[in-house]
Coordinates of N, CA and C in Angstrom, one line a residue:
M1 N 0.5 -1.0 -0.2 CA -0.1 0.2 -0.1 C 0.7 1.2 -0.2
Q2 N 2.0 1.2 0.0 CA 2.7 2.4 0.2 C 2.9 2.9 -1.1
D3 N 3.1 2.1 -2.2 CA 3.1 2.7 -3.1 C 2.0 3.3 -3.7
T4 N 0.8 3.0 -3.4 CA -0.6 3.8 -3.6 C -0.8 5.1 -3.0
S5 N 0.0 5.4 -1.7 CA 0.1 6.4 -1.1 C 0.8 7.5 -2.0
I6 N 2.1 7.0 -2.1 CA 3.3 7.8 -2.8 C 2.7 8.3 -4.4
Q7 N 2.2 7.1 -5.3 CA 1.3 7.5 -6.3 C 0.3 8.8 -6.2
Y8 N -0.7 8.1 -5.1 CA -1.9 9.1 -4.7 C -1.3 10.7 -4.6
D9 N -0.3 11.0 -3.9 CA 0.4 11.9 -3.5 C 1.0 12.7 -4.9
E10 N 1.6 11.8 -5.7 CA 1.9 12.4 -7.0 C 0.4 12.9 -8.0
V11 N -0.2 12.5 -8.0 CA -1.6 12.5 -8.9 C -2.3 14.2 -8.0
I12 N -2.2 14.0 -6.6 CA -2.7 15.3 -6.0 C -2.0 16.5 -6.3
T13 N -0.6 16.3 -6.4 CA 0.5 17.4 -6.7 C 0.1 18.0 -7.9
T14 N 0.1 17.2 -9.0 CA -0.4 17.7 -10.3 C -1.4 18.3 -10.3
C15 N -2.6 18.0 -9.6 CA -4.1 18.6 -9.3 C -3.9 19.7 -8.7
R16 N -3.1 19.7 -7.7 CA -2.9 21.1 -6.6 C -2.3 21.9 -7.7
N17 N -1.1 21.8 -8.2 CA -0.5 22.4 -9.1 C -1.4 23.5 -9.9
L18 N -1.8 22.6 -10.6 CA -2.7 23.4 -11.6 C -4.0 24.2 -10.6
F19 N -4.4 23.9 -9.5 CA -5.6 24.5 -9.0 C -5.0 26.1 -8.7
V20 N -3.5 25.8 -7.9 CA -2.6 27.2 -7.6 C -2.6 28.0 -8.8
K21 N -2.1 27.5 -9.8 CA -2.2 28.4 -11.2 C -3.3 28.9 -11.4
K22 N -4.6 28.2 -11.5 CA -5.8 29.0 -12.1 C -6.4 29.7 -11.1
M23 N -6.0 29.5 -9.4 CA -6.1 31.1 -8.6 C -5.6 31.8 -8.9
K24 N -4.4 31.8 -9.4 CA -3.7 33.1 -9.8 C -4.0 33.8 -11.1
D25 N -4.7 33.2 -11.7 CA -5.6 33.3 -13.0 C -7.0 33.9 -12.9
Y26 N -7.5 33.4 -12.0 CA -9.0 33.8 -12.0 C -9.3 33.9 -10.3
G27 N -8.5 33.7 -9.2 CA -8.8 34.3 -8.0 C -9.8 33.1 -7.4
S28 N -10.6 33.7 -6.8 CA -11.8 32.6 -6.0 C -13.0 33.0 -6.8
A29 N -12.9 33.4 -7.7 CA -14.3 33.4 -8.9 C -15.3 32.4 -8.3
W30 N -14.9 31.0 -8.2 CA -16.0 29.9 -8.0 C -16.5 29.9 -6.7
R31 N -16.1 31.0 -6.1 CA -17.0 30.9 -4.7 C -18.2 31.0 -4.6
I32 N -18.5 31.7 -5.6 CA -19.9 32.1 -5.8 C -20.9 31.2 -6.5
L33 N -20.5 29.9 -6.6 CA -21.1 28.8 -7.4 C -21.7 27.9 -6.2
R34 N -22.9 27.9 -6.6 CA -23.8 26.9 -5.9 C -23.6 25.3 -6.1
L35 N -23.5 24.9 -4.9 CA -23.4 23.1 -4.8 C -23.8 22.4 -6.1
P36 N -25.0 22.9 -6.6 CA -25.6 22.2 -8.0 C -24.7 22.5 -9.2
S37 N -24.1 23.5 -9.2 CA -23.2 24.3 -10.2 C -22.0 23.4 -10.2
L38 N -21.4 23.1 -9.2 CA -20.0 22.4 -9.0 C -20.5 21.0 -9.4
T39 N -21.5 20.3 -9.2 CA -22.3 18.9 -9.4 C -22.0 18.9 -10.7
D40 N -22.5 19.7 -11.1 CA -23.0 19.7 -12.9 C -21.8 19.8 -13.5
Q41 N -20.8 20.6 -13.1 CA -19.4 20.8 -13.6 C -18.5 19.3 -13.8
I42 N -19.1 19.0 -12.6 CA -18.1 17.5 -12.1 C -18.9 16.5 -13.6
F43 N -19.9 16.8 -13.4 CA -21.0 16.0 -14.3 C -20.3 16.0 -16.1
I44 N -20.4 17.1 -16.0 CA -19.9 17.5 -17.5 C -18.4 16.9 -17.8
K45 N -17.9 17.0 -16.7 CA -16.4 16.4 -17.2 C -16.3 14.7 -17.1
A46 N -17.1 14.2 -16.2 CA -17.2 12.7 -16.3 C -17.9 12.3 -17.7
Q47 N -19.0 13.2 -18.1 CA -19.6 12.4 -19.1 C -18.5 12.7 -20.4
R48 N -17.8 13.5 -20.6 CA -16.7 13.8 -21.7 C -15.6 12.5 -21.3
I49 N -15.6 12.3 -20.3 CA -14.4 11.2 -19.9 C -15.2 10.0 -20.7
R50 N -16.4 9.6 -20.4 CA -17.5 8.4 -20.7 C -17.6 8.5 -22.3
S51 N -17.8 9.5 -22.9 CA -17.9 9.7 -24.3 C -16.3 9.5 -24.7
L52 N -15.2 9.9 -24.6 CA -13.8 9.5 -25.1 C -13.8 8.1 -24.7
Q53 N -14.2 7.4 -23.9 CA -13.9 5.8 -23.8 C -14.8 5.1 -24.9
E54 N -15.8 5.9 -25.3 CA -16.8 5.0 -25.8 C -16.5 5.3 -27.9
N55 N -16.1 6.7 -27.8 CA -15.9 7.0 -29.2 C -14.5 6.7 -29.4
E56 N -14.5 6.5 -30.8 CA -13.0 6.5 -31.6 C -12.4 7.7 -32.0
V57 N -13.4 8.8 -32.4 CA -13.3 10.0 -32.9 C -13.6 11.0 -32.1
R58 N -12.0 11.9 -31.7 CA -12.0 13.0 -30.9 C -11.8 14.2 -31.1
K59 N -12.7 15.3 -31.4 CA -12.6 16.3 -32.0 C -11.7 17.4 -31.0
V60 N -11.5 17.1 -30.0 CA -10.8 18.0 -29.0 C -9.5 17.6 -28.6
D61 N -8.5 17.9 -28.9 CA -7.1 17.4 -28.3 C -6.9 17.4 -27.0
E62 N -7.7 17.1 -26.0 CA -7.8 16.9 -24.6 C -7.9 15.2 -24.2
G63 N -7.2 14.5 -23.4 CA -7.3 13.4 -23.0 C -8.2 12.9 -21.9
E64 N -8.5 11.9 -21.5 CA -9.1 11.5 -20.1 C -8.4 12.5 -18.9
S65 N -6.9 12.7 -18.9 CA -6.6 12.7 -17.7 C -6.5 14.4 -17.2
S66 N -6.9 15.0 -18.0 CA -7.2 16.6 -18.0 C -8.8 16.7 -17.5
E67 N -9.5 15.9 -17.7 CA -10.8 15.5 -16.9 C -11.0 15.1 -15.8
F68 N -10.2 14.0 -15.3 CA -9.9 13.4 -14.3 C -9.6 14.5 -13.1
I69 N -8.7 15.2 -13.9 CA -7.7 16.4 -13.0 C -9.0 17.5 -12.4
G70 N -10.2 17.8 -13.5 CA -11.0 18.7 -13.0 C -12.1 18.0 -12.2
I71 N -12.3 16.8 -12.3 CA -13.2 16.2 -11.3 C -12.7 16.2 -10.0
I72 N -11.4 16.1 -9.8 CA -10.8 16.1 -8.2 C -10.8 17.6 -8.0
N73 N -10.4 18.4 -8.8 CA -10.4 19.9 -8.5 C -11.7 20.4 -8.1
Y74 N -12.7 20.3 -9.3 CA -13.9 20.8 -8.6 C -14.6 20.0 -7.3
S75 N -14.5 18.7 -7.3 CA -14.7 18.1 -6.0 C -14.1 18.8 -4.6
I76 N -13.0 19.1 -4.8 CA -12.4 19.8 -3.6 C -13.2 21.0 -3.5
M77 N -13.6 21.7 -4.5 CA -14.3 23.1 -4.6 C -15.6 22.7 -3.8
A78 N -16.1 21.7 -4.2 CA -17.8 21.6 -3.8 C -17.4 20.9 -2.2
L79 N -16.2 20.9 -1.8 CA -16.3 20.3 -0.2 C -15.8 21.3 0.3
I80 N -15.2 22.6 -0.3 CA -15.1 23.5 0.7 C -16.3 24.4 0.7
Q81 N -16.8 24.5 -0.2 CA -18.0 24.9 -0.7 C -19.4 24.7 0.7
L82 N -19.4 23.2 0.6 CA -20.1 22.8 2.0 C -19.4 23.3 3.3
E83 N -18.4 23.3 3.8 CA -17.7 23.8 4.6 C -18.0 25.3 4.8
K84 N -17.5 26.0 3.9 CA -18.0 27.6 4.2 C -19.0 28.2 3.6
G85 N -20.0 27.3 2.8 CA -20.9 28.1 2.1 C -20.8 28.7 1.0
V86 N -21.7 28.9 0.3 CA -21.5 29.9 -0.9 C -21.4 31.6 -0.6
A87 N -20.2 32.1 -1.2 CA -20.2 33.6 -0.9 C -20.9 34.5 -2.0
Q88 N -20.9 35.6 -1.5 CA -21.8 36.6 -2.8 C -20.7 37.0 -3.8
Q89 N -19.6 37.0 -3.1 CA -17.8 37.7 -3.9 C -17.1 36.6 -3.3
P90 N -16.3 36.8 -4.3 CA -14.7 36.1 -4.0 C -14.6 36.8 -2.3
D91 N -14.5 35.8 -1.4 CA -14.0 36.1 -0.3 C -12.8 35.7 0.6
L92 N -12.3 34.6 0.0 CA -10.7 33.9 0.4 C -9.5 34.1 -0.3
S93 N -8.6 34.2 0.8 CA -7.5 34.6 0.0 C -7.1 33.5 -0.6
S94 N -6.1 33.3 -1.5 CA -5.4 32.2 -2.1 C -4.9 31.3 -1.3
E95 N -4.1 31.5 -0.2 CA -3.3 31.3 0.9 C -4.7 30.4 1.8
E96 N -5.6 31.1 2.2 CA -6.6 30.3 2.6 C -7.2 29.3 2.0
I97 N -7.3 29.8 0.7 CA -8.1 28.1 -0.4 C -7.3 27.1 -0.2
I98 N -6.0 27.5 -0.4 CA -4.9 26.3 -0.5 C -5.0 25.7 0.7
E99 N -4.8 26.3 1.7 CA -4.8 25.7 3.1 C -6.2 24.8 3.4
L100 N -7.2 25.1 2.8 CA -8.6 24.3 2.6 C -8.7 23.1 2.1
Y101 N -8.0 23.3 0.6 CA -7.6 22.3 -0.3 C -6.4 21.1 0.4
D102 N -5.7 21.5 0.9 CA -4.8 20.7 1.6 C -5.7 20.2 2.9
T103 N -6.3 20.6 3.6 CA -7.2 20.0 4.7 C -8.1 18.9 3.9
H104 N -8.8 19.2 2.8 CA -9.6 18.1 2.4 C -9.1 17.1 1.6
I105 N -8.0 17.5 1.1 CA -7.3 16.3 0.5 C -6.7 15.3 1.6
G106 N -6.2 16.0 2.6 CA -5.6 15.2 3.7 C -6.9 14.3 4.5
I107 N -8.1 14.8 4.4 CA -9.0 13.9 5.2 C -9.3 12.7 4.2
T108 N -9.3 13.4 2.6 CA -10.1 12.5 1.4 C -8.9 11.2 1.4
K109 N -7.6 11.4 1.3 CA -6.6 10.5 1.6 C -6.6 9.5 2.6
T110 N -6.9 9.9 3.9 CA -7.0 9.1 4.9 C -8.2 8.4 4.7
L111 N -9.3 8.8 4.4 CA -10.5 7.7 4.0 C -10.3 7.0 3.1
M112 N -9.6 7.0 1.7 CA -8.9 6.4 1.2 C -8.0 5.2 1.6
M113 N -7.0 5.3 2.3 CA -5.9 4.5 3.2 C -6.6 3.5 3.8
N114 N -7.8 4.2 4.6 CA -8.5 3.3 5.4 C -9.5 2.1 4.5
K115 N -10.1 2.8 3.3 CA -10.8 2.0 2.8 C -10.2 0.8 1.8
N116 N -8.9 1.5 1.2 CA -7.6 0.4 0.8 C -7.3 -0.7 1.5
H117 N -6.9 -0.5 2.7 CA -6.8 -1.4 3.2 C -8.0 -2.2 3.6
D118 N -8.9 -2.2 3.8 CA -10.1 -3.1 3.9 C -10.6 -3.5 2.7
Y119 N -10.5 -3.1 1.6 CA -11.0 -3.9 0.3 C -9.5 -4.3 -0.2
G120 N -8.5 -4.5 0.2 CA -7.1 -4.9 -0.3 C -6.8 -4.4 -1.7
E121 N -6.9 -3.1 -1.9 CA -6.4 -2.2 -3.2 C -7.4 -3.2 -4.4
A122 N -8.3 -3.2 -4.3 CA -9.3 -4.0 -5.4 C -9.6 -3.2 -6.9
W123 N -9.3 -1.7 -6.4 CA -9.2 -1.0 -7.2 C -8.4 -0.9 -8.3
R124 N -7.0 -1.7 -7.8 CA -6.1 -2.0 -8.9 C -6.6 -2.9 -10.5
D125 N -7.5 -4.0 -9.7 CA -8.0 -4.8 -10.6 C -9.3 -4.1 -11.4
M126 N -9.6 -2.8 -11.2 CA -10.8 -2.2 -12.0 C -10.2 -1.2 -13.1
R127 N -11.2 -1.6 -14.1 CA -10.7 -0.6 -15.6 C -11.1 0.4 -15.4
V128 N -10.4 1.9 -15.9 CA -10.7 2.9 -15.7 C -12.2 3.3 -16.0
S129 N -12.9 2.6 -17.0 CA -14.1 2.8 -17.7 C -15.0 2.5 -16.4
S130 N -14.6 1.3 -15.6 CA -15.3 1.5 -14.7 C -15.7 2.2 -13.3
L131 N -14.3 2.9 -13.3 CA -13.9 4.0 -11.9 C -15.0 5.2 -12.9
T132 N -14.9 5.3 -13.9 CA -15.9 6.5 -14.6 C -16.9 6.4 -14.3
D133 N -17.5 5.1 -14.3 CA -19.1 5.0 -14.2 C -19.2 4.7 -12.6
L134 N -18.6 4.6 -12.0 CA -18.6 5.0 -10.3 C -18.8 6.5 -10.3
I135 N -18.0 7.1 -10.9 CA -18.1 8.9 -10.4 C -19.7 9.2 -11.1
I136 N -19.8 8.5 -12.0 CA -21.1 9.1 -12.7 C -22.4 8.5 -11.8
Q137 N -22.1 7.3 -11.2 CA -23.1 6.9 -10.1 C -23.1 8.1 -9.0
K138 N -22.0 8.1 -8.7 CA -22.1 9.2 -7.3 C -22.5 10.4 -8.1
L139 N -22.5 10.9 -9.0 CA -23.0 12.2 -9.3 C -24.3 12.3 -9.2
L140 N -25.0 11.2 -9.7 CA -26.3 10.7 -9.8 C -27.0 10.8 -8.2
R141 N -26.2 10.0 -7.6 CA -26.5 9.9 -6.0 C -26.4 11.6 -5.3
V142 N -25.6 12.4 -5.6 CA -25.4 13.6 -5.2 C -26.6 14.4 -5.8
K143 N -27.0 14.1 -6.9 CA -27.9 15.3 -7.4 C -29.3 14.7 -6.8
Q144 N -29.7 13.5 -6.4 CA -30.5 13.2 -5.8 C -30.5 13.9 -4.5
I145 N -29.4 13.7 -3.8 CA -29.6 14.3 -2.5 C -29.7 15.6 -2.4
E146 N -29.2 16.4 -3.4 CA -29.5 17.9 -3.6 C -30.9 18.3 -3.8
D147 N -31.4 17.3 -4.4 CA -33.1 17.4 -4.7 C -33.9 17.4 -3.7
N148 N -33.4 16.5 -2.8 CA -33.9 16.2 -1.4 C -33.5 17.3 -0.3
K149 N -32.9 18.4 -0.6 CA -32.4 19.4 -0.2 C -31.3 19.1 0.9
G150 N -30.5 18.0 0.7 CA -29.3 17.7 1.6 C -29.7 16.3 2.6
K151 N -30.9 16.1 2.4 CA -31.1 15.0 3.3 C -31.1 13.7 3.1
T152 N -30.9 12.7 3.8 CA -31.0 11.0 3.7 C -31.3 10.6 4.7
L153 N -31.8 9.5 4.4 CA -32.7 8.7 5.6 C -31.7 7.3 6.4
V154 N -30.8 7.0 5.1 CA -29.8 6.0 5.7 C -28.6 6.0 5.1
S155 N -28.6 7.0 3.8 CA -27.2 6.9 3.1 C -26.2 7.9 3.9
E156 N -24.9 7.9 3.4 CA -23.9 8.8 3.8 C -24.5 10.0 3.0
G157 N -23.8 11.2 3.3 CA -23.9 12.4 2.7 C -23.2 12.8 1.6
I158 N -23.4 14.1 1.1 CA -22.7 14.6 -0.3 C -21.4 14.5 -0.2
D159 N -20.8 14.6 0.9 CA -19.4 15.0 1.2 C -18.4 13.8 0.9
A160 N -19.3 12.4 1.6 CA -19.0 11.2 1.3 C -18.5 11.0 -0.3
N161 N -19.7 11.7 -1.1 CA -20.0 10.9 -2.3 C -18.3 11.7 -2.9
Y162 N -18.6 13.1 -2.9 CA -17.6 13.6 -3.3 C -15.9 13.4 -2.9
Q163 N -15.9 12.9 -2.0 CA -14.8 12.4 -1.4 C -14.6 10.9 -2.5
D164 N -15.3 10.2 -2.1 CA -15.4 8.8 -3.3 C -15.0 9.4 -4.6
M165 N -15.6 10.4 -5.1 CA -15.4 10.5 -6.9 C -13.5 10.9 -6.8
I166 N -13.2 11.8 -5.9 CA -11.8 12.4 -5.8 C -11.0 11.1 -5.8
N167 N -11.1 10.2 -5.2 CA -10.4 8.7 -4.9 C -10.5 8.0 -5.9
Y168 N -11.8 7.8 -6.5 CA -11.9 7.0 -7.8 C -11.2 7.9 -9.0
A169 N -11.3 9.3 -9.1 CA -10.5 9.9 -10.4 C -8.8 9.8 -10.0
V170 N -8.6 9.9 -8.8 CA -7.2 9.3 -8.4 C -6.8 7.9 -9.1
F171 N -7.6 7.1 -8.6 CA -7.3 5.9 -9.0 C -7.3 5.9 -10.3
A172 N -7.9 6.2 -11.2 CA -8.2 6.4 -12.9 C -6.7 7.0 -13.2
M173 N -6.4 7.9 -12.5 CA -5.2 8.4 -13.0 C -3.9 7.8 -13.0
I174 N -3.9 7.0 -11.7 CA -2.7 6.1 -11.3 C -2.7 5.2 -12.3
H175 N -3.9 4.7 -13.0 CA -4.2 3.5 -14.2 C -3.4 4.0 -15.5
L176 N -3.8 5.3 -15.7 CA -3.7 6.2 -16.9 C -2.2 6.2 -16.7
N177 N -1.4 6.9 -15.6 CA -0.1 7.0 -15.6 C 0.8 5.9 -15.6
E178 N 0.1 4.6 -15.4 CA 1.2 3.3 -15.6 C 0.8 2.9 -16.6
V179 N -0.1 3.3 -17.7 CA -0.1 2.9 -19.1 C 1.0 3.8 -20.0
N180 N 1.3 5.1 -19.8 CA 2.0 6.0 -20.2 C 3.6 5.8 -19.9

């Protein structure tokens, strides 16, 4: 499992570096997005990945990796929005947001390591397409929870679903990196 931890950190470093650069370009304008808007952005990314996996012709020269990075970063934004609430204006400094990013990634990685231990790294035998489908399933669950005003009867909450999407996307990135 040590390899998984190292590989996880490598993927997150790539995602975090892009996130930091985009913060420099755009600031925290995304802080005004409501949770369903972030969910829809992740859904668009996941649908594009699925389309790339199913179609032989690509009209835009970007592969699956950039979309998985988007899923990870938008999911972190969603976790931050869950914690802080939606702002009317960009309200957090880059330093504050990066600290929140790191905190949420730390919590999400700990969850992954615990589940990974219990499941015996079963994800290593999964296909990237299956991980994509699981992300889409999680998105549909989140949309239903959002439609239910955040209420669940017996199921985990929205935050756990975003964390799972991050972890599935990291696993997919590890698989894609091993192929290249």
